[in-house]
mmCIF file of C-alpha atoms in Angstrom:
data_model
loop_
_atom_site.group_PDB
_atom_site.id
_atom_site.type_symbol
_atom_site.label_atom_id
_atom_site.label_comp_id
_atom_site.label_asym_id
_atom_site.label_seq_id
_atom_site.Cartn_x
_atom_site.Cartn_y
_atom_site.Cartn_z
ATOM 1 C CA UNK R 232 67.357 97.730 114.038
ATOM 2 C CA UNK R 233 67.372 94.683 112.129
ATOM 3 C CA UNK R 234 68.478 97.120 109.079
ATOM 4 C CA UNK R 235 71.285 97.875 111.306
ATOM 5 C CA UNK R 236 72.510 94.378 112.366
ATOM 6 C CA UNK R 237 72.472 93.534 109.199
ATOM 7 C CA UNK R 238 74.447 96.520 107.815
ATOM 8 C CA UNK R 239 77.243 95.870 110.760
ATOM 9 C CA UNK R 240 77.237 91.880 110.055
ATOM 10 C CA UNK R 241 77.933 92.880 106.369
ATOM 11 C CA UNK R 242 80.465 95.575 106.933
ATOM 12 C CA UNK R 243 82.079 92.674 109.260
ATOM 13 C CA UNK R 244 82.024 90.264 106.203
ATOM 14 C CA UNK R 245 83.938 92.280 104.140
ATOM 15 C CA UNK R 246 86.168 94.150 106.310
ATOM 16 C CA UNK R 247 87.925 90.949 107.519
ATOM 17 C CA UNK R 248 88.497 89.452 104.073
ATOM 18 C CA UNK R 249 90.009 93.042 102.901
ATOM 19 C CA UNK R 250 91.910 93.073 105.807
ATOM 20 C CA UNK R 251 93.498 90.171 105.395
ATOM 21 C CA UNK R 252 94.009 90.760 101.908
ATOM 22 C CA UNK R 253 95.716 94.290 102.630
ATOM 23 C CA UNK R 254 97.885 92.994 105.264
ATOM 24 C CA UNK R 255 97.620 96.047 107.077
ATOM 25 C CA UNK R 256 100.121 95.255 110.265
ATOM 26 C CA UNK R 257 101.997 93.254 107.575
ATOM 27 C CA UNK R 258 102.794 96.555 105.468
ATOM 28 C CA UNK R 259 104.564 98.678 108.130
ATOM 29 C CA UNK R 260 107.665 97.054 108.544
ATOM 30 C CA UNK R 261 108.112 97.310 104.372
ATOM 31 C CA UNK R 262 107.248 100.893 104.557
ATOM 32 C CA UNK R 263 109.887 101.412 107.547
ATOM 33 C CA UNK R 264 112.239 99.564 105.046
ATOM 34 C CA UNK R 265 111.763 101.643 102.141
ATOM 35 C CA UNK R 266 111.597 104.951 103.625
ATOM 36 C CA UNK R 267 114.113 104.810 106.746
ATOM 37 C CA UNK R 268 116.662 106.887 104.466
ATOM 38 C CA UNK R 269 114.088 110.003 103.592
ATOM 39 C CA UNK R 270 113.554 113.359 105.246
ATOM 40 C CA UNK R 271 110.358 113.224 107.575
ATOM 41 C CA UNK R 272 108.587 115.580 105.419
ATOM 42 C CA UNK R 273 109.346 113.078 102.521
ATOM 43 C CA UNK R 274 108.210 110.101 104.467
ATOM 44 C CA UNK R 275 104.565 111.729 105.390
ATOM 45 C CA UNK R 276 104.104 112.541 102.113
ATOM 46 C CA UNK R 277 104.791 109.110 100.918
ATOM 47 C CA UNK R 278 102.042 108.218 103.336
ATOM 48 C CA UNK R 279 99.478 110.314 101.890
ATOM 49 C CA UNK R 280 100.692 109.547 98.303
ATOM 50 C CA UNK R 281 100.288 105.887 99.078
ATOM 51 C CA UNK R 282 97.082 105.951 100.488
ATOM 52 C CA UNK R 283 95.686 108.173 98.024
ATOM 53 C CA UNK R 284 96.983 105.913 95.452
ATOM 54 C CA UNK R 285 95.721 102.778 96.731
ATOM 55 C CA UNK R 286 92.349 104.194 97.053
ATOM 56 C CA UNK R 287 92.177 105.396 93.673
ATOM 57 C CA UNK R 288 93.208 101.791 92.166
ATOM 58 C CA UNK R 289 90.663 100.228 94.396
ATOM 59 C CA UNK R 290 87.760 102.593 93.753
ATOM 60 C CA UNK R 291 89.030 102.553 89.738
ATOM 61 C CA UNK R 292 88.690 98.588 90.179
ATOM 62 C CA UNK R 293 85.204 98.279 91.801
ATOM 63 C CA UNK R 294 84.243 101.045 88.869
ATOM 64 C CA UNK R 295 85.375 99.303 85.881
ATOM 65 C CA UNK R 296 87.651 96.527 86.730
ATOM 66 C CA UNK R 297 85.550 93.839 84.900
ATOM 67 C CA UNK R 298 85.200 96.173 82.241
ATOM 68 C CA UNK R 299 88.958 96.676 81.881
ATOM 69 C CA UNK R 300 90.206 92.855 82.554
ATOM 70 C CA UNK R 301 87.476 92.064 79.371
ATOM 71 C CA UNK R 302 88.424 94.762 76.939
ATOM 72 C CA UNK R 303 92.218 94.190 77.431
ATOM 73 C CA UNK R 304 91.836 90.330 77.887
ATOM 74 C CA UNK R 305 93.658 90.962 81.250
ATOM 75 C CA UNK R 306 93.727 88.264 84.326
ATOM 76 C CA UNK R 307 94.370 88.286 88.028
ATOM 77 C CA UNK R 308 97.225 86.170 87.277
ATOM 78 C CA UNK R 309 98.870 88.824 85.021
ATOM 79 C CA UNK R 310 98.404 91.285 88.012
ATOM 80 C CA UNK R 311 100.305 88.943 90.212
ATOM 81 C CA UNK R 312 103.249 88.294 88.046
ATOM 82 C CA UNK R 313 103.857 92.055 86.911
ATOM 83 C CA UNK R 314 103.116 92.875 91.022
ATOM 84 C CA UNK R 315 105.721 89.986 91.658
ATOM 85 C CA UNK R 316 108.284 91.138 89.524
ATOM 86 C CA UNK R 317 108.243 94.845 90.494
ATOM 87 C CA UNK R 318 108.739 93.648 94.554
ATOM 88 C CA UNK R 319 111.393 91.096 93.417
ATOM 89 C CA UNK R 320 113.477 94.040 91.777
ATOM 90 C CA UNK R 321 113.187 96.241 94.377
ATOM 91 C CA UNK R 322 113.952 93.784 97.306
ATOM 92 C CA UNK R 323 116.820 92.656 95.403
ATOM 93 C CA UNK R 324 118.150 96.480 94.645
ATOM 94 C CA UNK R 325 117.708 97.046 98.371
ATOM 95 C CA UNK R 326 119.700 93.714 99.212
ATOM 96 C CA UNK R 327 122.554 94.554 97.195
ATOM 97 C CA UNK R 328 122.947 98.253 97.635
ATOM 98 C CA UNK R 329 121.077 98.759 100.708
ATOM 99 C CA UNK R 330 118.938 101.290 99.335
ATOM 100 C CA UNK R 331 115.219 100.995 97.822
ATOM 101 C CA UNK R 332 114.968 104.662 96.332
ATOM 102 C CA UNK R 333 117.265 107.307 95.395
ATOM 103 C CA UNK R 334 116.905 109.518 98.646
ATOM 104 C CA UNK R 335 118.532 112.340 97.083
ATOM 105 C CA UNK R 336 115.999 112.712 94.994
ATOM 106 C CA UNK R 337 112.956 114.175 96.757
ATOM 107 C CA UNK R 338 110.751 113.672 93.987
ATOM 108 C CA UNK R 339 111.884 109.735 93.877
ATOM 109 C CA UNK R 340 111.762 109.412 97.632
ATOM 110 C CA UNK R 341 107.974 110.529 98.072
ATOM 111 C CA UNK R 342 106.888 108.641 94.741
ATOM 112 C CA UNK R 343 107.526 105.087 96.304
ATOM 113 C CA UNK R 344 104.214 105.907 97.826
ATOM 114 C CA UNK R 345 102.738 105.603 94.697
ATOM 115 C CA UNK R 346 104.871 102.336 93.612
ATOM 116 C CA UNK R 347 105.356 99.902 95.126
ATOM 117 C CA UNK R 348 103.371 101.164 98.282
ATOM 118 C CA UNK R 349 100.213 102.099 96.728
ATOM 119 C CA UNK R 350 100.410 99.822 94.513
ATOM 120 C CA UNK R 351 100.788 96.749 94.619
ATOM 121 C CA UNK R 352 101.499 96.239 98.282
ATOM 122 C CA UNK R 353 98.719 98.130 99.970
ATOM 123 C CA UNK R 354 96.325 97.488 96.791
ATOM 124 C CA UNK R 355 97.740 94.608 95.009
ATOM 125 C CA UNK R 356 96.467 91.440 93.173
ATOM 126 C CA UNK R 357 94.916 89.879 96.513
ATOM 127 C CA UNK R 358 92.868 93.117 97.263
ATOM 128 C CA UNK R 359 92.016 93.271 94.207
ATOM 129 C CA UNK R 360 90.799 90.222 93.838
ATOM 130 C CA UNK R 361 88.770 90.186 97.049
ATOM 131 C CA UNK R 362 87.271 93.144 95.889
ATOM 132 C CA UNK R 363 86.222 91.686 92.751
ATOM 133 C CA UNK R 364 84.305 88.621 94.707
ATOM 134 C CA UNK R 365 83.122 91.141 97.495
ATOM 135 C CA UNK R 366 81.432 93.399 95.121
ATOM 136 C CA UNK R 367 79.649 90.233 93.761
ATOM 137 C CA UNK R 368 77.993 89.220 96.992
ATOM 138 C CA UNK R 369 77.230 92.485 98.680
ATOM 139 C CA UNK R 370 76.231 95.902 98.316
ATOM 140 C CA UNK R 371 78.906 98.475 96.389
ATOM 141 C CA UNK R 372 78.614 100.844 99.030
ATOM 142 C CA UNK R 373 79.334 98.537 102.041
ATOM 143 C CA UNK R 374 82.335 97.092 100.256
ATOM 144 C CA UNK R 375 83.533 100.404 99.530
ATOM 145 C CA UNK R 376 82.964 101.935 103.206
ATOM 146 C CA UNK R 377 84.923 98.322 104.584
ATOM 147 C CA UNK R 378 88.089 99.238 101.999
ATOM 148 C CA UNK R 379 87.987 102.871 103.285
ATOM 149 C CA UNK R 380 87.910 101.743 106.904
ATOM 150 C CA UNK R 381 91.050 99.562 106.186
ATOM 151 C CA UNK R 382 92.895 102.495 104.020
ATOM 152 C CA UNK R 383 92.440 104.793 107.286
ATOM 153 C CA UNK R 384 93.978 101.860 109.672
ATOM 154 C CA UNK R 385 96.967 101.830 107.183
ATOM 155 C CA UNK R 386 97.350 105.326 106.840
ATOM 156 C CA UNK R 387 97.237 106.018 110.944
ATOM 157 C CA UNK R 388 100.081 102.816 111.140
ATOM 158 C CA UNK R 389 102.159 104.443 108.255
ATOM 159 C CA UNK R 390 102.139 107.963 110.159
ATOM 160 C CA UNK R 391 103.185 106.135 113.636
ATOM 161 C CA UNK R 392 106.424 104.682 111.598
ATOM 162 C CA UNK R 393 108.594 107.586 112.800
ATOM 163 C CA UNK R 394 107.892 106.613 116.432
ATOM 164 C CA UNK R 395 108.536 102.951 115.793
ATOM 165 C CA UNK R 396 112.020 104.123 113.763
ATOM 166 C CA UNK R 397 112.800 106.122 117.078
ATOM 167 C CA UNK R 398 112.433 103.073 119.217
ATOM 168 C CA UNK R 399 114.239 100.735 116.909
ATOM 169 C CA UNK R 400 117.590 103.246 116.320
ATOM 170 C CA UNK R 401 119.067 103.309 113.094
ATOM 171 C CA UNK R 402 120.898 99.747 113.881
ATOM 172 C CA UNK R 403 117.772 98.303 114.869
ATOM 173 C CA UNK R 404 115.656 99.189 111.727
ATOM 174 C CA UNK R 405 118.823 98.314 109.618
ATOM 175 C CA UNK R 406 118.960 95.037 110.414
ATOM 176 C CA UNK R 407 115.108 94.691 110.615
ATOM 177 C CA UNK R 408 114.858 96.263 107.086
ATOM 178 C CA UNK R 409 117.355 93.695 105.709
ATOM 179 C CA UNK R 410 115.607 90.912 107.063
ATOM 180 C CA UNK R 411 111.750 92.267 105.690
ATOM 181 C CA UNK R 412 113.266 92.544 102.371
ATOM 182 C CA UNK R 413 114.368 89.330 102.172
ATOM 183 C CA UNK R 414 110.849 88.305 102.917
ATOM 184 C CA UNK R 415 109.674 90.519 100.592
ATOM 185 C CA UNK R 416 111.773 89.127 97.494
ATOM 186 C CA UNK R 417 110.256 85.993 98.627
ATOM 187 C CA UNK R 418 106.633 86.840 98.739
ATOM 188 C CA UNK R 419 107.571 88.293 95.171
ATOM 189 C CA UNK R 420 108.813 84.988 94.148
ATOM 190 C CA UNK R 421 105.491 83.300 95.441
ATOM 191 C CA UNK R 422 103.601 86.028 93.675
ATOM 192 C CA UNK R 423 105.197 84.926 90.292
ATOM 193 C CA UNK R 424 104.828 81.501 91.137
ATOM 194 C CA UNK R 425 100.983 81.924 91.918
ATOM 195 C CA UNK R 426 100.632 84.051 88.682
ATOM 196 C CA UNK R 427 102.325 81.442 86.290
ATOM 197 C CA UNK R 428 100.950 78.458 87.809
ATOM 198 C CA UNK R 429 97.249 80.082 87.372
ATOM 199 C CA UNK R 430 98.102 81.046 83.499
ATOM 200 C CA UNK R 431 99.543 77.435 82.602
ATOM 201 C CA UNK R 432 96.565 75.716 84.178
#
């Protein structure tokens, strides 16, 4: 019984930081903004691709993250700057053209699930850093389980995006998308600023 209690306690202690770092709920409006003009089938494929990409990046980082950092002399700050630039370019493109991806190309509309949704949005510098810290404090199996639980929640929310779009209507989604992309640009600038300050510090 004590082992079960300890397991659940550690699961909670690892789940919550990852939930906050992943920003599961906050990613939903960005997903809607990026995929609102794609076909339903392509949107569903983007959901699967984003989840699989996030899973692969997260598990890969848990397995060999430290070794890669040391081998390539890469720091978390480098991820912040790179991820921030990707998000900033995407946000600017959307705010200027009204489109985040080329929806006529089914492959491109689905690949948005890989970049930027899978990474750096779902699994970005914050999640990678959190994973790195957690595996130093808890059993890797528990950290991985918490990570997978968070991804399942994210997948479920993305799958319900169609109902949210139907509820808000095209005008509502368009207005919200503009606001979200402006906020995304601000988040991107913050990531770049934090990365640069860390590198300079």
